[in-house]
PDB file of C-alpha atoms in Angstrom:
ATOM      1  CA  MET H 428       0.086  -0.090   0.033  1.00  0.00           C
ATOM      2  CA  LYS H 429       1.357   3.374  -1.046  1.00  0.00           C
ATOM      3  CA  ASN H 430       1.510   6.624   1.211  1.00  0.00           C
ATOM      4  CA  GLU H 431       2.550   4.698   4.165  1.00  0.00           C
ATOM      5  CA  SER H 432       4.469   7.624   5.446  1.00  0.00           C
ATOM      6  CA  ASN H 433       1.026   9.729   5.084  1.00  0.00           C
ATOM      7  CA  ASP H 434       2.913  12.416   3.518  1.00  0.00           C
ATOM      8  CA  ILE H 435       0.182  13.782   0.793  1.00  0.00           C
ATOM      9  CA  LEU H 436      -3.601  14.678   1.340  1.00  0.00           C
ATOM     10  CA  TYR H 437      -5.778  14.614  -1.537  1.00  0.00           C
ATOM     11  CA  MET H 438      -9.481  15.913  -1.226  1.00  0.00           C
ATOM     12  CA  HIS H 439     -12.196  16.001  -3.807  1.00  0.00           C
ATOM     13  CA  MET H 440     -15.072  17.816  -2.366  1.00  0.00           C
ATOM     14  CA  GLN H 441     -18.618  17.058  -4.090  1.00  0.00           C
ATOM     15  CA  ALA H 442     -20.527  20.035  -2.690  1.00  0.00           C
ATOM     16  CA  SER H 443     -23.866  19.049  -3.903  1.00  0.00           C
ATOM     17  CA  GLU H 444     -23.636  15.663  -2.478  1.00  0.00           C
ATOM     18  CA  ARG H 445     -22.323  17.012   0.724  1.00  0.00           C
ATOM     19  CA  PHE H 446     -19.374  14.278   0.933  1.00  0.00           C
ATOM     20  CA  VAL H 447     -15.304  14.605   0.242  1.00  0.00           C
ATOM     21  CA  LEU H 448     -12.799  12.102  -1.002  1.00  0.00           C
ATOM     22  CA  PHE H 449      -9.585  11.593   0.979  1.00  0.00           C
ATOM     23  CA  ASN H 450      -6.436   9.831   0.766  1.00  0.00           C
ATOM     24  CA  GLY H 451      -3.922  10.849   3.650  1.00  0.00           C
ATOM     25  CA  LEU H 452      -6.539  11.386   6.256  1.00  0.00           C
ATOM     26  CA  THR H 453      -6.794   8.515   9.067  1.00  0.00           C
ATOM     27  CA  PHE H 454      -9.429   8.137  11.497  1.00  0.00           C
ATOM     28  CA  GLN H 455      -7.603   9.339  14.302  1.00  0.00           C
ATOM     29  CA  GLU H 456      -6.634  12.482  12.378  1.00  0.00           C
ATOM     30  CA  PHE H 457     -10.302  13.178  11.673  1.00  0.00           C
ATOM     31  CA  ALA H 458     -11.373  12.727  15.084  1.00  0.00           C
ATOM     32  CA  PHE H 459      -8.957  15.083  16.604  1.00  0.00           C
ATOM     33  CA  SER H 460      -9.387  17.639  14.015  1.00  0.00           C
ATOM     34  CA  LEU H 461     -12.963  18.249  14.631  1.00  0.00           C
ATOM     35  CA  PRO H 462     -14.374  21.348  16.234  1.00  0.00           C
ATOM     36  CA  TYR H 463     -15.978  19.013  18.679  1.00  0.00           C
ATOM     37  CA  THR H 464     -16.021  15.515  20.094  1.00  0.00           C
ATOM     38  CA  LEU H 465     -17.400  12.533  18.758  1.00  0.00           C
ATOM     39  CA  ASN H 466     -20.681  11.263  19.715  1.00  0.00           C
ATOM     40  CA  SER H 467     -21.961   7.575  19.892  1.00  0.00           C
ATOM     41  CA  ILE H 468     -21.176   5.887  16.487  1.00  0.00           C
ATOM     42  CA  LEU H 469     -22.867   2.955  14.925  1.00  0.00           C
ATOM     43  CA  LEU H 470     -20.381   0.780  13.221  1.00  0.00           C
ATOM     44  CA  LEU H 471     -21.274  -0.539   9.625  1.00  0.00           C
ATOM     45  CA  LYS H 472     -18.144  -2.440   8.550  1.00  0.00           C
ATOM     46  CA  HIS H 473     -15.365  -3.093  11.162  1.00  0.00           C
ATOM     47  CA  GLN H 474     -13.559  -5.656  13.196  1.00  0.00           C
ATOM     48  CA  PHE H 475     -13.674  -4.063  16.571  1.00  0.00           C
ATOM     49  CA  ASP H 476     -14.750  -6.060  19.121  1.00  0.00           C
ATOM     50  CA  GLY H 477     -15.383  -3.531  22.066  1.00  0.00           C
ATOM     51  CA  GLY H 478     -18.974  -2.277  20.478  1.00  0.00           C
ATOM     52  CA  GLU H 479     -22.614  -3.043  22.170  1.00  0.00           C
ATOM     53  CA  TYR H 480     -24.760  -4.958  19.854  1.00  0.00           C
ATOM     54  CA  ASN H 481     -28.036  -3.370  18.939  1.00  0.00           C
ATOM     55  CA  LEU H 482     -30.988  -5.828  18.541  1.00  0.00           C
ATOM     56  CA  ASN H 483     -32.684  -3.540  16.073  1.00  0.00           C
ATOM     57  CA  VAL H 484     -30.330  -2.876  13.592  1.00  0.00           C
ATOM     58  CA  LEU H 485     -28.377  -5.987  14.199  1.00  0.00           C
ATOM     59  CA  LEU H 486     -25.003  -3.879  14.272  1.00  0.00           C
ATOM     60  CA  GLU H 487     -22.478  -2.965  16.842  1.00  0.00           C
ATOM     61  CA  SER H 488     -22.404   0.867  18.136  1.00  0.00           C
ATOM     62  CA  VAL H 489     -19.611   2.479  20.343  1.00  0.00           C
ATOM     63  CA  SER H 490     -20.201   4.912  23.048  1.00  0.00           C
ATOM     64  CA  SER H 491     -18.802   8.324  23.560  1.00  0.00           C
ATOM     65  CA  GLU H 492     -16.963   6.689  26.482  1.00  0.00           C
ATOM     66  CA  ASP H 493     -15.490   3.966  24.390  1.00  0.00           C
ATOM     67  CA  ILE H 494     -14.618   5.780  21.325  1.00  0.00           C
ATOM     68  CA  SER H 495     -10.940   6.165  23.006  1.00  0.00           C
ATOM     69  CA  LYS H 496     -10.489   2.512  22.806  1.00  0.00           C
ATOM     70  CA  LEU H 497     -11.474   2.625  18.932  1.00  0.00           C
ATOM     71  CA  LEU H 498      -9.190   5.660  18.417  1.00  0.00           C
ATOM     72  CA  LYS H 499      -6.017   3.527  19.531  1.00  0.00           C
ATOM     73  CA  GLU H 500      -6.985   0.618  17.325  1.00  0.00           C
ATOM     74  CA  ASN H 501      -5.120  -0.280  14.156  1.00  0.00           C
ATOM     75  CA  VAL H 502      -8.753   0.507  11.968  1.00  0.00           C
ATOM     76  CA  ARG H 503      -6.365   0.426   8.973  1.00  0.00           C
ATOM     77  CA  GLY H 504      -5.932  -3.268   9.280  1.00  0.00           C
ATOM     78  CA  TYR H 505      -9.435  -4.017   9.339  1.00  0.00           C
ATOM     79  CA  GLY H 506      -9.703  -3.354   5.219  1.00  0.00           C
ATOM     80  CA  ASP H 507     -13.371  -1.525   5.473  1.00  0.00           C
ATOM     81  CA  PHE H 508     -14.212   0.607   8.181  1.00  0.00           C
ATOM     82  CA  CYS H 509     -17.410   2.422   8.011  1.00  0.00           C
ATOM     83  CA  TRP H 510     -19.847   4.195  10.561  1.00  0.00           C
ATOM     84  CA  ILE H 511     -22.205   6.632  11.030  1.00  0.00           C
ATOM     85  CA  ASP H 512     -22.411   8.777  14.081  1.00  0.00           C
ATOM     86  CA  PHE H 513     -25.843   9.254  15.828  1.00  0.00           C
ATOM     87  CA  GLU H 514     -26.847  11.281  18.966  1.00  0.00           C
ATOM     88  CA  GLU H 515     -29.138   9.251  21.192  1.00  0.00           C
ATOM     89  CA  ALA H 516     -29.157   5.348  21.519  1.00  0.00           C
ATOM     90  CA  ASP H 517     -33.080   5.481  21.388  1.00  0.00           C
ATOM     91  CA  GLY H 518     -32.607   6.799  17.674  1.00  0.00           C
ATOM     92  CA  LEU H 519     -31.476   3.218  17.019  1.00  0.00           C
ATOM     93  CA  ASP H 520     -34.390   1.427  18.211  1.00  0.00           C
ATOM     94  CA  GLU H 521     -36.604   3.463  16.038  1.00  0.00           C
ATOM     95  CA  LEU H 522     -35.180   2.988  12.565  1.00  0.00           C
ATOM     96  CA  GLU H 523     -37.501   1.055  10.236  1.00  0.00           C
ATOM     97  CA  GLY H 524     -36.588  -1.265   7.732  1.00  0.00           C
ATOM     98  CA  ARG H 525     -36.032   0.813   5.031  1.00  0.00           C
ATOM     99  CA  GLU H 526     -33.597   3.243   6.690  1.00  0.00           C
ATOM    100  CA  ILE H 527     -31.822   0.136   8.325  1.00  0.00           C
ATOM    101  CA  SER H 528     -31.552  -1.030   4.635  1.00  0.00           C
ATOM    102  CA  GLU H 529     -30.122   2.103   3.540  1.00  0.00           C
ATOM    103  CA  LEU H 530     -27.448   1.931   6.269  1.00  0.00           C
ATOM    104  CA  LEU H 531     -26.308  -1.159   5.086  1.00  0.00           C
ATOM    105  CA  TYR H 532     -25.894  -0.002   1.394  1.00  0.00           C
ATOM    106  CA  LEU H 533     -23.845   2.691   2.501  1.00  0.00           C
ATOM    107  CA  GLY H 534     -21.447   0.412   4.536  1.00  0.00           C
ATOM    108  CA  HIS H 535     -21.457  -2.289   1.383  1.00  0.00           C
ATOM    109  CA  THR H 536     -21.309   0.181  -1.416  1.00  0.00           C
ATOM    110  CA  LYS H 537     -19.832   3.075   0.223  1.00  0.00           C
ATOM    111  CA  ASN H 538     -22.578   5.243  -1.683  1.00  0.00           C
ATOM    112  CA  HIS H 539     -25.534   6.637  -0.698  1.00  0.00           C
ATOM    113  CA  LEU H 540     -29.561   5.826  -2.337  1.00  0.00           C
ATOM    114  CA  GLU H 541     -31.005   8.759  -0.259  1.00  0.00           C
ATOM    115  CA  PRO H 542     -29.023  11.869   1.210  1.00  0.00           C
ATOM    116  CA  PRO H 543     -27.523   9.706   4.371  1.00  0.00           C
ATOM    117  CA  PHE H 544     -28.797  12.215   7.003  1.00  0.00           C
ATOM    118  CA  PHE H 545     -31.463  10.295   9.343  1.00  0.00           C
ATOM    119  CA  ARG H 546     -33.742  12.517  11.486  1.00  0.00           C
ATOM    120  CA  LYS H 547     -33.813   9.867  14.197  1.00  0.00           C
ATOM    121  CA  LEU H 548     -30.172   9.732  14.424  1.00  0.00           C
ATOM    122  CA  ASN H 549     -29.283  13.416  14.085  1.00  0.00           C
ATOM    123  CA  ASN H 550     -25.941  12.085  12.402  1.00  0.00           C
ATOM    124  CA  GLN H 551     -23.347  14.875  11.658  1.00  0.00           C
ATOM    125  CA  PHE H 552     -21.213  12.491   9.433  1.00  0.00           C
ATOM    126  CA  VAL H 553     -21.185   9.260   7.489  1.00  0.00           C
ATOM    127  CA  TYR H 554     -17.353   7.767   7.263  1.00  0.00           C
ATOM    128  CA  LEU H 555     -16.835   5.225   4.441  1.00  0.00           C
ATOM    129  CA  ALA H 556     -13.003   4.046   4.451  1.00  0.00           C
ATOM    130  CA  GLN H 557     -11.191   1.105   2.537  1.00  0.00           C
ATOM    131  CA  ASP H 558      -7.898   0.906   4.098  1.00  0.00           C
ATOM    132  CA  ASP H 559      -8.364   3.675   6.328  1.00  0.00           C
ATOM    133  CA  GLY H 560      -5.931   6.698   5.341  1.00  0.00           C
ATOM    134  CA  TRP H 561      -5.807   5.524   1.504  1.00  0.00           C
ATOM    135  CA  PHE H 562      -9.455   5.750   0.592  1.00  0.00           C
ATOM    136  CA  ASN H 563     -12.065   7.720   2.651  1.00  0.00           C
ATOM    137  CA  LYS H 564     -15.434   9.080   1.544  1.00  0.00           C
ATOM    138  CA  ILE H 565     -16.952  11.241   4.395  1.00  0.00           C
ATOM    139  CA  TYR H 566     -20.394  12.811   4.182  1.00  0.00           C
ATOM    140  CA  PHE H 567     -20.861  15.886   6.162  1.00  0.00           C
ATOM    141  CA  ARG H 568     -24.329  17.309   6.965  1.00  0.00           C
ATOM    142  CA  SER H 569     -22.695  20.540   6.878  1.00  0.00           C
ATOM    143  CA  LEU H 570     -19.758  21.601   4.597  1.00  0.00           C
ATOM    144  CA  SER H 571     -18.834  24.404   7.476  1.00  0.00           C
ATOM    145  CA  THR H 572     -17.535  21.210   9.432  1.00  0.00           C
ATOM    146  CA  TYR H 573     -15.242  20.217   7.188  1.00  0.00           C
ATOM    147  CA  TYR H 574     -13.860  23.614   6.722  1.00  0.00           C
ATOM    148  CA  ASN H 575     -13.334  23.897  10.571  1.00  0.00           C
ATOM    149  CA  MET H 576     -12.074  20.380  10.400  1.00  0.00           C
ATOM    150  CA  LEU H 577      -9.331  21.000   7.335  1.00  0.00           C
ATOM    151  CA  GLY H 578      -8.176  24.113   9.209  1.00  0.00           C
ATOM    152  CA  SER H 579      -7.142  22.021  12.140  1.00  0.00           C
ATOM    153  CA  LEU H 580      -5.958  19.060  10.082  1.00  0.00           C
ATOM    154  CA  ILE H 581      -3.408  20.732   8.288  1.00  0.00           C
ATOM    155  CA  PRO H 582      -1.558  21.959  11.267  1.00  0.00           C
ATOM    156  CA  LEU H 583      -1.964  18.683  12.957  1.00  0.00           C
ATOM    157  CA  LYS H 584      -0.031  17.028   9.948  1.00  0.00           C
ATOM    158  CA  LEU H 585       2.704  19.456  10.086  1.00  0.00           C
ATOM    159  CA  GLU H 586       3.431  19.148  13.612  1.00  0.00           C
ATOM    160  CA  PRO H 587       4.867  15.652  13.308  1.00  0.00           C
ATOM    161  CA  LEU H 588       7.125  16.473  10.900  1.00  0.00           C
ATOM    162  CA  LYS H 589       8.971  19.278  12.829  1.00  0.00           C
ATOM    163  CA  VAL H 590      12.138  17.927  14.396  1.00  0.00           C
ATOM    164  CA  GLU H 591      13.058  20.971  16.356  1.00  0.00           C
ATOM    165  CA  ARG H 592      13.853  20.377  20.034  1.00  0.00           C
ATOM    166  CA  ASN H 593      15.392  22.414  22.710  1.00  0.00           C
ATOM    167  CA  TRP H 594      18.612  21.323  24.313  1.00  0.00           C
ATOM    168  CA  LEU H 595      17.084  19.189  27.205  1.00  0.00           C
ATOM    169  CA  ARG H 596      15.292  17.149  23.869  1.00  0.00           C
ATOM    170  CA  ILE H 597      12.110  18.166  25.216  1.00  0.00           C
ATOM    171  CA  ARG H 598       9.257  18.838  22.769  1.00  0.00           C
ATOM    172  CA  LYS H 599       8.504  22.705  22.304  1.00  0.00           C
ATOM    173  CA  LYS H 600       5.142  23.785  22.784  1.00  0.00           C
ATOM    174  CA  LYS H 601       2.870  23.503  19.974  1.00  0.00           C
ATOM    175  CA  GLU H 602       3.553  26.324  17.669  1.00  0.00           C
ATOM    176  CA  LEU H 603       0.590  26.268  14.775  1.00  0.00           C
ATOM    177  CA  THR H 604      -2.438  27.452  15.104  1.00  0.00           C
ATOM    178  CA  ALA H 605      -5.754  26.513  13.495  1.00  0.00           C
ATOM    179  CA  ILE H 606      -6.232  28.029  10.016  1.00  0.00           C
ATOM    180  CA  PRO H 607      -9.154  30.506   9.825  1.00  0.00           C
ATOM    181  CA  VAL H 608     -12.001  29.201   8.125  1.00  0.00           C
ATOM    182  CA  ASP H 609     -12.331  31.948   5.721  1.00  0.00           C
ATOM    183  CA  ILE H 610      -9.236  31.017   4.363  1.00  0.00           C
ATOM    184  CA  ILE H 611      -9.900  27.570   3.557  1.00  0.00           C
ATOM    185  CA  THR H 612     -13.686  28.417   2.209  1.00  0.00           C
ATOM    186  CA  ALA H 613     -11.647  30.346  -0.332  1.00  0.00           C
ATOM    187  CA  LEU H 614     -10.071  27.170  -1.503  1.00  0.00           C
ATOM    188  CA  ALA H 615     -13.675  25.530  -2.094  1.00  0.00           C
ATOM    189  CA  PRO H 616     -13.628  26.151  -5.871  1.00  0.00           C
ATOM    190  CA  ILE H 617     -10.066  24.396  -5.917  1.00  0.00           C
ATOM    191  CA  LEU H 618     -11.239  21.512  -3.506  1.00  0.00           C
ATOM    192  CA  ALA H 619     -13.990  20.755  -5.943  1.00  0.00           C
ATOM    193  CA  GLU H 620     -11.417  20.219  -8.379  1.00  0.00           C
ATOM    194  CA  GLY H 621      -9.222  17.678  -6.532  1.00  0.00           C
ATOM    195  CA  LEU H 622      -6.596  19.367  -4.552  1.00  0.00           C
ATOM    196  CA  ILE H 623      -3.225  17.496  -2.936  1.00  0.00           C
ATOM    197  CA  PHE H 624      -1.386  19.056  -0.478  1.00  0.00           C
ATOM    198  CA  SER H 625       2.263  17.727  -0.332  1.00  0.00           C
ATOM    199  CA  PHE H 626       4.081  17.415   3.208  1.00  0.00           C
ATOM    200  CA  ARG H 627       6.953  15.975   1.571  1.00  0.00           C
ATOM    201  CA  HIS H 628       7.316  19.640  -0.297  1.00  0.00           C
ATOM    202  CA  VAL H 629       6.904  21.685   2.683  1.00  0.00           C
ATOM    203  CA  LYS H 630       9.498  24.696   3.130  1.00  0.00           C
ATOM    204  CA  TYR H 631      10.823  25.765   6.416  1.00  0.00           C
ATOM    205  CA  SER H 632      12.393  28.791   7.112  1.00  0.00           C
ATOM    206  CA  ARG H 633      13.133  30.723  10.443  1.00  0.00           C
ATOM    207  CA  THR H 634      10.380  33.328   9.504  1.00  0.00           C
ATOM    208  CA  LYS H 635       7.675  30.877   7.993  1.00  0.00           C
ATOM    209  CA  ILE H 636       6.420  27.846   6.968  1.00  0.00           C
ATOM    210  CA  GLU H 637       5.073  26.725   3.335  1.00  0.00           C
ATOM    211  CA  VAL H 638       2.554  24.152   2.529  1.00  0.00           C
ATOM    212  CA  PRO H 639       2.282  23.841  -1.543  1.00  0.00           C
ATOM    213  CA  ALA H 640      -0.762  22.265  -3.001  1.00  0.00           C
ATOM    214  CA  TRP H 641      -1.422  21.077  -6.692  1.00  0.00           C
ATOM    215  CA  VAL H 642      -4.767  20.782  -8.291  1.00  0.00           C
ATOM    216  CA  VAL H 643      -4.800  17.592  -9.979  1.00  0.00           C
ATOM    217  CA  GLY H 644      -8.433  16.419 -10.709  1.00  0.00           C
ATOM    218  CA  ASP H 645     -11.089  14.019 -10.132  1.00  0.00           C
ATOM    219  CA  TYR H 646      -9.609  10.707  -8.647  1.00  0.00           C
ATOM    220  CA  LEU H 647     -11.796   7.512  -7.703  1.00  0.00           C
ATOM    221  CA  ASN H 648      -8.854   5.130  -8.159  1.00  0.00           C
ATOM    222  CA  MET H 649      -6.210   6.255  -5.466  1.00  0.00           C
ATOM    223  CA  ASP H 650      -3.222   4.367  -6.851  1.00  0.00           C
ATOM    224  CA  GLU H 651      -4.000   5.737  -9.918  1.00  0.00           C
ATOM    225  CA  MET H 652      -3.971   9.516  -8.148  1.00  0.00           C
ATOM    226  CA  TYR H 653      -0.662   8.610  -6.346  1.00  0.00           C
ATOM    227  CA  ASP H 654       0.970   7.216  -9.010  1.00  0.00           C
ATOM    228  CA  ASP H 655       0.089  10.544 -11.161  1.00  0.00           C
ATOM    229  CA  PHE H 656       1.277  12.719  -8.724  1.00  0.00           C
ATOM    230  CA  SER H 657       4.401  10.498  -7.930  1.00  0.00           C
ATOM    231  CA  ASP H 658       5.948  10.475 -11.503  1.00  0.00           C
ATOM    232  CA  GLY H 659       8.243  13.062 -11.264  1.00  0.00           C
ATOM    233  CA  LYS H 660       6.330  15.612 -13.445  1.00  0.00           C
ATOM    234  CA  ILE H 661       4.859  17.808 -10.713  1.00  0.00           C
ATOM    235  CA  LYS H 662       4.595  21.382 -12.145  1.00  0.00           C
ATOM    236  CA  GLU H 663       4.529  24.721 -10.058  1.00  0.00           C
ATOM    237  CA  PRO H 664       2.256  24.663  -7.125  1.00  0.00           C
ATOM    238  CA  ASP H 665      -1.060  25.994  -7.586  1.00  0.00           C
ATOM    239  CA  VAL H 666      -1.755  27.103  -4.170  1.00  0.00           C
ATOM    240  CA  PHE H 667       0.625  28.023  -0.994  1.00  0.00           C
ATOM    241  CA  ILE H 668      -0.762  27.968   2.674  1.00  0.00           C
ATOM    242  CA  THR H 669       1.669  29.923   4.703  1.00  0.00           C
ATOM    243  CA  PHE H 670       2.198  30.182   8.323  1.00  0.00           C
ATOM    244  CA  HIS H 671       4.164  33.264   9.550  1.00  0.00           C
ATOM    245  CA  ARG H 672       6.023  32.236  12.455  1.00  0.00           C
ATOM    246  CA  LYS H 673       6.589  35.403  14.424  1.00  0.00           C
ATOM    247  CA  GLU H 674       3.000  36.684  13.695  1.00  0.00           C
ATOM    248  CA  LYS H 675       1.452  33.280  14.251  1.00  0.00           C
ATOM    249  CA  VAL H 676      -1.071  34.054  11.334  1.00  0.00           C
ATOM    250  CA  TRP H 677      -1.729  32.240   8.225  1.00  0.00           C
ATOM    251  CA  GLU H 678      -2.139  33.397   4.647  1.00  0.00           C
ATOM    252  CA  SER H 679      -3.277  31.438   1.177  1.00  0.00           C
ATOM    253  CA  VAL H 680      -1.769  32.566  -2.150  1.00  0.00           C
ATOM    254  CA  ILE H 681      -3.509  30.910  -5.083  1.00  0.00           C
ATOM    255  CA  LYS H 682      -1.543  31.061  -7.781  1.00  0.00           C
ATOM    256  CA  SER H 683      -4.147  30.077 -10.812  1.00  0.00           C
ATOM    257  CA  ASP H 684      -6.390  32.807 -11.998  1.00  0.00           C
ATOM    258  CA  SER H 685      -9.075  30.331 -13.206  1.00  0.00           C
ATOM    259  CA  PHE H 686      -9.642  29.692  -9.430  1.00  0.00           C
ATOM    260  CA  SER H 687      -9.057  33.189  -7.996  1.00  0.00           C
TER     261      SER H 687
END
């Protein structure tokens, strides 16, 4: 499996259907980048043995108290890892046959029959992954949640790349702040075209950190996407997201006039 080092982040947003395709996003990164804590989730495809079986939907759920255990799992090793969040356990018991069949279809095909937001569950997401981190398809009830998540995700992915330590070899205090949502939303037209952030090409200097990104198009096959990006024919970046270290502020520069 490619991209084991998790050094790129590919996203293709389908705003009309409220989902985003990802390569390079893990379940742990998703959970830690959300603007709020995950509530209980219903597991549609998994290998987790710490869930609670629901007799109405005949599937296992994980309570908010036990999600921390799931976050420690190697969910990539599950193969398929699919879930939907829900607000109250009573909502699972109220689901009818048609709704349950839609849930099963989501987990089986990673696609929807109807918009996958259920009144009885009040779910905010549907998370559908194959080899978590390689192919993830995530539905968002509100795309503003996606924009906020992305604003926290990029700094989260940058921090492990930094090897700066003080003379006692104690990790320095986290430097990077979240990227303001207005900077992320300005990228929406490009995200709709398919965008790769490359953390292997990040430039560090004393004054700033520059994260480059390329518009690469719509991919469903992540092997093809990764091969195309890694074939050595990379042009100049279409976007730079820059963190100014002294001022602790972010800015973006979109190079292509067609996306301005």
